[in-house]
Tab-separated table of C-alpha atoms in Angstrom:
chain	number	residue	atom	x	y	z
A	16	UNK	CA	-13.343	-5.755	9.880
A	17	UNK	CA	-13.893	-4.268	13.338
A	18	UNK	CA	-11.121	-1.691	13.449
A	19	UNK	CA	-11.095	1.943	14.568
A	20	UNK	CA	-8.020	2.809	12.481
A	21	UNK	CA	-5.946	1.230	9.722
A	22	UNK	CA	-2.310	1.782	10.686
A	23	UNK	CA	-0.476	-1.366	9.630
A	24	UNK	CA	-1.147	-4.422	7.503
A	25	UNK	CA	-0.080	-6.542	10.466
A	26	UNK	CA	-3.334	-5.704	12.258
A	27	UNK	CA	-5.397	-7.347	9.478
A	28	UNK	CA	-6.452	-10.972	9.669
A	29	UNK	CA	-7.320	-13.025	6.626
A	30	UNK	CA	-11.003	-12.488	7.407
A	31	UNK	CA	-10.451	-8.714	7.629
A	32	UNK	CA	-8.706	-8.642	4.272
A	33	UNK	CA	-11.272	-10.796	2.524
A	34	UNK	CA	-14.142	-8.743	3.945
A	35	UNK	CA	-12.724	-5.518	2.488
A	36	UNK	CA	-11.870	-7.185	-0.827
A	37	UNK	CA	-15.339	-8.736	-1.093
A	38	UNK	CA	-16.817	-5.291	-0.561
A	39	UNK	CA	-14.408	-3.819	-3.125
A	40	UNK	CA	-15.601	-6.378	-5.656
A	41	UNK	CA	-19.209	-5.433	-4.904
A	42	UNK	CA	-18.329	-1.748	-5.345
A	43	UNK	CA	-16.638	-2.449	-8.681
A	44	UNK	CA	-19.620	-4.497	-9.872
A	45	UNK	CA	-22.253	-1.911	-8.869
A	46	UNK	CA	-20.729	1.461	-7.930
A	47	UNK	CA	-24.141	3.166	-8.121
A	48	UNK	CA	-25.276	1.147	-5.108
A	49	UNK	CA	-22.657	2.953	-3.004
A	50	UNK	CA	-23.281	6.467	-4.296
A	51	UNK	CA	-24.268	8.914	-1.547
A	52	UNK	CA	-23.873	6.137	1.028
A	53	UNK	CA	-22.103	8.547	3.370
A	54	UNK	CA	-23.517	11.867	2.251
A	55	UNK	CA	-22.734	14.607	4.735
A	56	UNK	CA	-19.580	12.915	5.997
A	57	UNK	CA	-16.183	14.584	5.521
A	58	UNK	CA	-12.771	13.032	4.816
A	59	UNK	CA	-9.627	15.000	5.705
A	60	UNK	CA	-6.553	14.512	3.507
A	61	UNK	CA	-3.379	15.245	5.491
A	62	UNK	CA	-0.334	14.703	3.307
A	63	UNK	CA	3.037	15.776	4.675
A	64	UNK	CA	4.741	14.163	1.652
A	65	UNK	CA	4.014	14.294	-2.086
A	66	UNK	CA	1.393	11.919	-3.472
A	67	UNK	CA	-0.553	11.449	-6.692
A	68	UNK	CA	-2.330	8.077	-6.699
A	69	UNK	CA	-3.031	7.723	-2.982
A	70	UNK	CA	-4.204	11.290	-2.504
A	71	UNK	CA	-6.374	11.439	-5.613
A	72	UNK	CA	-7.858	7.971	-5.241
A	73	UNK	CA	-8.888	8.620	-1.630
A	74	UNK	CA	-10.397	11.937	-2.760
A	75	UNK	CA	-12.256	10.241	-5.599
A	76	UNK	CA	-13.321	7.290	-3.429
A	77	UNK	CA	-14.782	9.587	-0.781
A	78	UNK	CA	-16.705	11.656	-3.304
A	79	UNK	CA	-18.101	8.535	-4.953
A	80	UNK	CA	-19.480	7.599	-1.527
A	81	UNK	CA	-21.157	11.009	-1.321
A	82	UNK	CA	-18.614	12.444	1.110
A	83	UNK	CA	-16.956	15.845	0.980
A	84	UNK	CA	-13.199	16.152	1.302
A	85	UNK	CA	-10.988	18.780	2.894
A	86	UNK	CA	-7.274	19.016	2.186
A	87	UNK	CA	-4.593	20.281	4.531
A	88	UNK	CA	-2.662	21.512	1.488
A	89	UNK	CA	1.086	21.933	1.287
A	90	UNK	CA	2.932	21.625	4.562
A	91	UNK	CA	4.685	24.937	3.923
A	92	UNK	CA	1.352	26.754	3.817
A	93	UNK	CA	-0.032	25.075	6.951
A	94	UNK	CA	0.503	25.708	10.661
A	95	UNK	CA	3.061	22.892	10.619
A	96	UNK	CA	5.485	25.462	9.184
A	97	UNK	CA	4.949	27.465	12.395
A	98	UNK	CA	6.050	24.532	14.523
A	99	UNK	CA	2.701	22.935	15.321
A	100	UNK	CA	3.053	19.331	16.505
A	101	UNK	CA	1.463	16.441	14.637
A	102	UNK	CA	-0.624	15.636	17.708
A	103	UNK	CA	-2.091	19.138	17.784
A	104	UNK	CA	-2.645	19.163	14.013
A	105	UNK	CA	-4.724	15.973	14.025
A	106	UNK	CA	-6.627	17.024	17.150
A	107	UNK	CA	-7.715	20.174	15.360
A	108	UNK	CA	-8.569	18.413	12.103
A	109	UNK	CA	-10.604	15.800	13.982
A	110	UNK	CA	-13.085	18.572	14.695
A	111	UNK	CA	-13.555	19.182	10.965
A	112	UNK	CA	-13.832	15.634	9.612
A	113	UNK	CA	-15.289	12.158	10.141
A	114	UNK	CA	-12.157	10.307	8.982
A	115	UNK	CA	-8.547	11.235	8.349
A	116	UNK	CA	-5.996	9.972	5.817
A	117	UNK	CA	-2.419	10.695	6.861
A	118	UNK	CA	0.880	10.481	4.992
A	119	UNK	CA	3.986	11.490	6.894
A	120	UNK	CA	7.760	11.110	6.421
A	121	UNK	CA	8.298	9.752	9.953
A	122	UNK	CA	7.786	6.073	10.713
A	123	UNK	CA	5.256	5.742	13.526
A	124	UNK	CA	3.485	9.022	12.730
A	125	UNK	CA	0.157	7.318	12.020
A	126	UNK	CA	0.340	5.417	15.298
A	127	UNK	CA	0.931	8.679	17.150
A	128	UNK	CA	-1.967	10.360	15.358
A	129	UNK	CA	-4.337	7.501	16.176
A	130	UNK	CA	-3.439	7.797	19.871
A	131	UNK	CA	-4.700	11.391	19.935
A	132	UNK	CA	-8.001	11.147	18.029
A	133	UNK	CA	-11.125	8.992	17.977
A	134	UNK	CA	-11.848	9.769	14.324
A	135	UNK	CA	-10.759	6.828	12.108
A	136	UNK	CA	-7.184	7.287	10.834
A	137	UNK	CA	-5.853	5.601	7.705
A	138	UNK	CA	-2.086	5.382	7.368
A	139	UNK	CA	-1.284	6.447	3.790
A	140	UNK	CA	2.448	5.870	4.313
A	141	UNK	CA	4.691	6.619	7.277
A	142	UNK	CA	8.304	6.934	6.160
A	143	UNK	CA	9.776	3.484	5.545
A	144	UNK	CA	7.103	1.917	7.749
A	145	UNK	CA	3.768	0.759	6.325
A	146	UNK	CA	1.213	1.573	3.610
A	147	UNK	CA	-1.726	-0.751	4.336
A	148	UNK	CA	-4.334	0.681	1.947
A	149	UNK	CA	-1.850	0.149	-0.899
A	150	UNK	CA	-1.521	-3.442	0.236
A	151	UNK	CA	-5.274	-3.936	0.098
A	152	UNK	CA	-5.425	-2.770	-3.511
A	153	UNK	CA	-2.363	-4.904	-4.306
A	154	UNK	CA	-4.112	-7.952	-2.854
A	155	UNK	CA	-7.308	-7.097	-4.729
A	156	UNK	CA	-5.339	-7.009	-7.979
A	157	UNK	CA	-3.683	-10.338	-7.192
A	158	UNK	CA	-6.955	-11.961	-6.156
A	159	UNK	CA	-8.795	-10.865	-9.281
A	160	UNK	CA	-6.052	-12.383	-11.462
A	161	UNK	CA	-4.811	-15.390	-9.478
A	162	UNK	CA	-6.637	-15.868	-6.195
A	163	UNK	CA	-4.736	-15.492	-2.925
A	164	UNK	CA	-3.665	-19.059	-2.140
A	165	UNK	CA	-1.104	-21.381	-3.679
A	166	UNK	CA	0.847	-18.327	-4.859
A	167	UNK	CA	4.488	-17.686	-5.601
A	168	UNK	CA	5.298	-13.989	-5.345
A	169	UNK	CA	8.564	-12.255	-6.190
A	170	UNK	CA	9.156	-8.814	-4.659
A	171	UNK	CA	12.050	-6.943	-6.241
A	172	UNK	CA	13.856	-3.634	-5.776
A	173	UNK	CA	14.251	-1.482	-2.686
A	174	UNK	CA	13.163	-3.797	0.103
A	175	UNK	CA	14.875	-1.834	2.866
A	176	UNK	CA	12.951	1.430	2.583
A	177	UNK	CA	9.908	0.267	0.595
A	178	UNK	CA	6.874	0.639	2.863
A	179	UNK	CA	4.637	-1.023	0.274
A	180	UNK	CA	6.919	-4.065	0.439
A	181	UNK	CA	6.782	-4.257	4.237
A	182	UNK	CA	2.970	-4.089	4.231
A	183	UNK	CA	2.487	-6.580	1.401
A	184	UNK	CA	4.932	-9.100	2.865
A	185	UNK	CA	3.093	-9.017	6.188
A	186	UNK	CA	-0.345	-9.411	4.605
A	187	UNK	CA	0.732	-12.335	2.420
A	188	UNK	CA	1.542	-14.343	5.540
A	189	UNK	CA	-2.233	-14.663	6.025
A	190	UNK	CA	-2.395	-16.722	2.822
A	191	UNK	CA	-0.672	-19.735	1.282
A	192	UNK	CA	2.087	-17.807	-0.460
A	193	UNK	CA	5.768	-18.417	-1.117
A	194	UNK	CA	7.654	-15.121	-1.078
A	195	UNK	CA	10.896	-14.470	-2.955
A	196	UNK	CA	12.724	-11.211	-2.204
A	197	UNK	CA	15.121	-9.925	-4.862
A	198	UNK	CA	17.398	-6.979	-4.082
A	199	UNK	CA	20.989	-5.824	-3.848
A	200	UNK	CA	22.611	-6.754	-0.550
A	201	UNK	CA	22.488	-3.122	0.599
A	202	UNK	CA	18.690	-2.973	0.147
A	203	UNK	CA	17.636	-6.278	1.725
A	204	UNK	CA	14.570	-6.495	3.915
A	205	UNK	CA	15.199	-4.893	7.312
A	206	UNK	CA	16.085	-7.374	10.030
A	207	UNK	CA	12.907	-6.504	11.940
A	208	UNK	CA	10.730	-7.346	8.924
A	209	UNK	CA	12.559	-10.628	8.325
A	210	UNK	CA	12.125	-11.511	12.011
A	211	UNK	CA	8.379	-10.830	11.868
A	212	UNK	CA	8.013	-12.961	8.744
A	213	UNK	CA	9.954	-15.852	10.258
A	214	UNK	CA	7.840	-15.612	13.422
A	215	UNK	CA	4.703	-16.226	11.365
A	216	UNK	CA	6.264	-19.250	9.683
A	217	UNK	CA	6.236	-17.521	6.292
A	218	UNK	CA	7.933	-19.297	3.425
A	219	UNK	CA	10.524	-16.761	2.209
A	220	UNK	CA	13.739	-16.830	0.206
A	221	UNK	CA	16.140	-13.993	-0.569
A	222	UNK	CA	18.022	-13.510	-3.845
A	223	UNK	CA	20.313	-10.941	-5.409
A	224	UNK	CA	18.973	-11.432	-8.950
A	225	UNK	CA	15.864	-12.574	-10.784
A	226	UNK	CA	17.591	-15.146	-12.990
A	227	UNK	CA	16.457	-18.672	-12.341
A	228	UNK	CA	13.249	-17.888	-10.480
A	229	UNK	CA	11.161	-15.769	-12.874
A	230	UNK	CA	9.612	-18.938	-14.335
A	231	UNK	CA	8.299	-19.945	-10.892
A	232	UNK	CA	6.427	-16.719	-10.208
A	233	UNK	CA	2.728	-15.949	-10.376
A	234	UNK	CA	3.368	-12.319	-9.430
A	235	UNK	CA	6.437	-10.109	-9.804
A	236	UNK	CA	6.089	-6.986	-7.652
A	237	UNK	CA	8.662	-4.396	-8.706
A	238	UNK	CA	9.592	-1.326	-6.686
A	239	UNK	CA	11.664	1.750	-7.387
A	240	UNK	CA	15.252	1.757	-6.155
A	241	UNK	CA	15.514	5.072	-4.397
A	242	UNK	CA	18.345	7.155	-5.758
A	243	UNK	CA	18.212	9.552	-2.816
A	244	UNK	CA	19.370	6.782	-0.435
A	245	UNK	CA	22.746	6.294	-2.148
A	246	UNK	CA	25.771	8.365	-1.086
A	247	UNK	CA	27.521	7.383	-4.340
A	248	UNK	CA	25.461	8.089	-7.475
A	249	UNK	CA	27.623	5.736	-9.550
A	250	UNK	CA	26.746	2.892	-7.195
A	251	UNK	CA	23.053	3.718	-7.587
A	252	UNK	CA	23.284	3.539	-11.391
A	253	UNK	CA	25.128	0.222	-11.227
A	254	UNK	CA	22.562	-1.342	-8.935
A	255	UNK	CA	19.520	0.222	-10.580
A	256	UNK	CA	20.586	-1.078	-13.963
A	257	UNK	CA	20.652	-4.614	-12.612
A	258	UNK	CA	17.103	-4.313	-11.299
A	259	UNK	CA	15.451	-3.161	-14.499
A	260	UNK	CA	13.025	-5.428	-16.310
A	261	UNK	CA	11.700	-5.342	-19.855
A	262	UNK	CA	9.701	-7.587	-22.169
A	263	UNK	CA	12.720	-9.816	-22.718
A	264	UNK	CA	13.120	-10.375	-18.967
A	265	UNK	CA	9.761	-12.147	-18.778
A	266	UNK	CA	10.051	-14.208	-21.957
A	267	UNK	CA	10.503	-17.379	-19.882
A	268	UNK	CA	7.805	-16.459	-17.366
A	269	UNK	CA	4.452	-18.179	-17.041
A	270	UNK	CA	1.880	-16.891	-19.521
A	271	UNK	CA	-0.259	-15.511	-16.702
A	272	UNK	CA	2.543	-13.821	-14.739
A	273	UNK	CA	1.352	-10.484	-13.343
A	274	UNK	CA	3.949	-7.725	-13.160
A	275	UNK	CA	2.934	-5.152	-10.557
A	276	UNK	CA	4.380	-1.883	-9.292
A	277	UNK	CA	3.001	0.588	-6.708
A	278	UNK	CA	4.165	3.467	-8.946
A	279	UNK	CA	5.649	5.880	-9.710
A	280	UNK	CA	8.188	4.036	-11.802
A	281	UNK	CA	11.373	5.663	-13.009
A	282	UNK	CA	13.293	3.275	-15.277
A	283	UNK	CA	12.927	-0.049	-13.433
A	284	UNK	CA	10.184	-1.208	-15.838
A	285	UNK	CA	10.818	-0.538	-19.514
A	286	UNK	CA	7.899	0.860	-21.545
A	287	UNK	CA	7.963	-2.173	-23.868
A	288	UNK	CA	6.490	-4.240	-21.020
A	289	UNK	CA	3.347	-2.072	-21.031
A	290	UNK	CA	2.048	-3.714	-24.188
A	291	UNK	CA	2.388	-7.263	-22.823
A	292	UNK	CA	-0.298	-9.287	-21.063
A	293	UNK	CA	1.919	-9.297	-17.972
A	294	UNK	CA	1.532	-5.577	-17.190
A	295	UNK	CA	-0.878	-5.060	-14.284
A	296	UNK	CA	0.441	-1.835	-12.731
A	297	UNK	CA	-2.096	0.529	-14.285
A	298	UNK	CA	-4.939	-1.864	-13.448
A	299	UNK	CA	-3.448	-1.966	-9.947
A	300	UNK	CA	-3.548	1.832	-9.663
A	301	UNK	CA	-7.147	1.960	-10.919
A	302	UNK	CA	-8.124	-0.587	-8.255
A	303	UNK	CA	-7.401	2.100	-5.693
A	304	UNK	CA	-10.920	3.462	-6.245
A	305	UNK	CA	-13.099	0.420	-5.361
A	306	UNK	CA	-10.715	-0.743	-2.633
A	307	UNK	CA	-10.490	2.630	-0.912
A	308	UNK	CA	-14.251	3.067	-1.277
A	309	UNK	CA	-14.687	-0.287	0.441
A	310	UNK	CA	-12.186	0.625	3.147
A	311	UNK	CA	-13.756	4.011	3.899
A	312	UNK	CA	-17.221	2.474	3.834
A	313	UNK	CA	-16.115	-0.151	6.361
A	314	UNK	CA	-14.361	2.256	8.738
A	315	UNK	CA	-17.178	4.798	8.699
A	316	UNK	CA	-19.776	2.059	9.113
A	317	UNK	CA	-17.834	0.884	12.187
A	318	UNK	CA	-17.648	4.446	13.535
A	319	UNK	CA	-21.381	4.928	13.008
A	320	UNK	CA	-22.074	1.711	14.902
A	321	UNK	CA	-19.995	2.976	17.824
A	322	UNK	CA	-21.830	6.320	17.725
A	323	UNK	CA	-25.134	4.479	17.799
A	324	UNK	CA	-24.086	2.436	20.831
A	325	UNK	CA	-23.076	5.606	22.682
A	326	UNK	CA	-26.458	7.214	21.947
A	327	UNK	CA	-28.279	4.123	23.278
A	328	UNK	CA	-26.441	4.213	26.582
């Protein structure tokens, strides 16, 4: 993967994806071989929104590579609260770090940041836009359980605002995958995402319920329906209740169906599913370590190659 930044899953080719996932597999098989690989390097964590898995797994991944991490901390305790622009914030932080992980509530924020710095930027979620490092760990989880071709994937829940959905759907177009999208009418895929998928020739179908297709699926990717988006709380509860799965829901599924979720879950996956062989969401979260190690290793390796070329000139 010859990229300066990772902003969107749409920038990744099949070869790019497989290169990172091959490296992630190598990391998982022999993590000691990657220890101290980037000693002396620094990763900046810039989170303008709450995060548990993404923030901690990037922190852990960096440290396992021998890097140090610095954290911008809460927005309210940073200069952002004084009115500092995002462009100025990342310009300053670029002077402190060798790579930057950014989460921001505004779609397009990571693109803006990357336009103002040369330090590699990883988009860790920009509003309802993209979350490409999540997609890489999702694909790693799928590949380790099913491979990435001849797949039938169901993606269910909040498809309108779900950035993990938008990234995963785009990346799956690089592989032989049938995609089924299951959501209430009000939370369908955005028109722009549907257009992009159709432009690639992706095989997609949209549904309002899971009945009738669960038996066809290799993967069921469930997302949280976001209560905060509904003006009428009663409508939220009605819709959310329809998009809740439990052990009974998957009784007619294939024995090797993988149920995935980017987490956090609220009540869209019942706890009784955790004990089944279908549950992959905690494995999925744990895969954040080798995948983000592989991603950071790749981006920093690319940056070091560029630095070397500049020295030789």
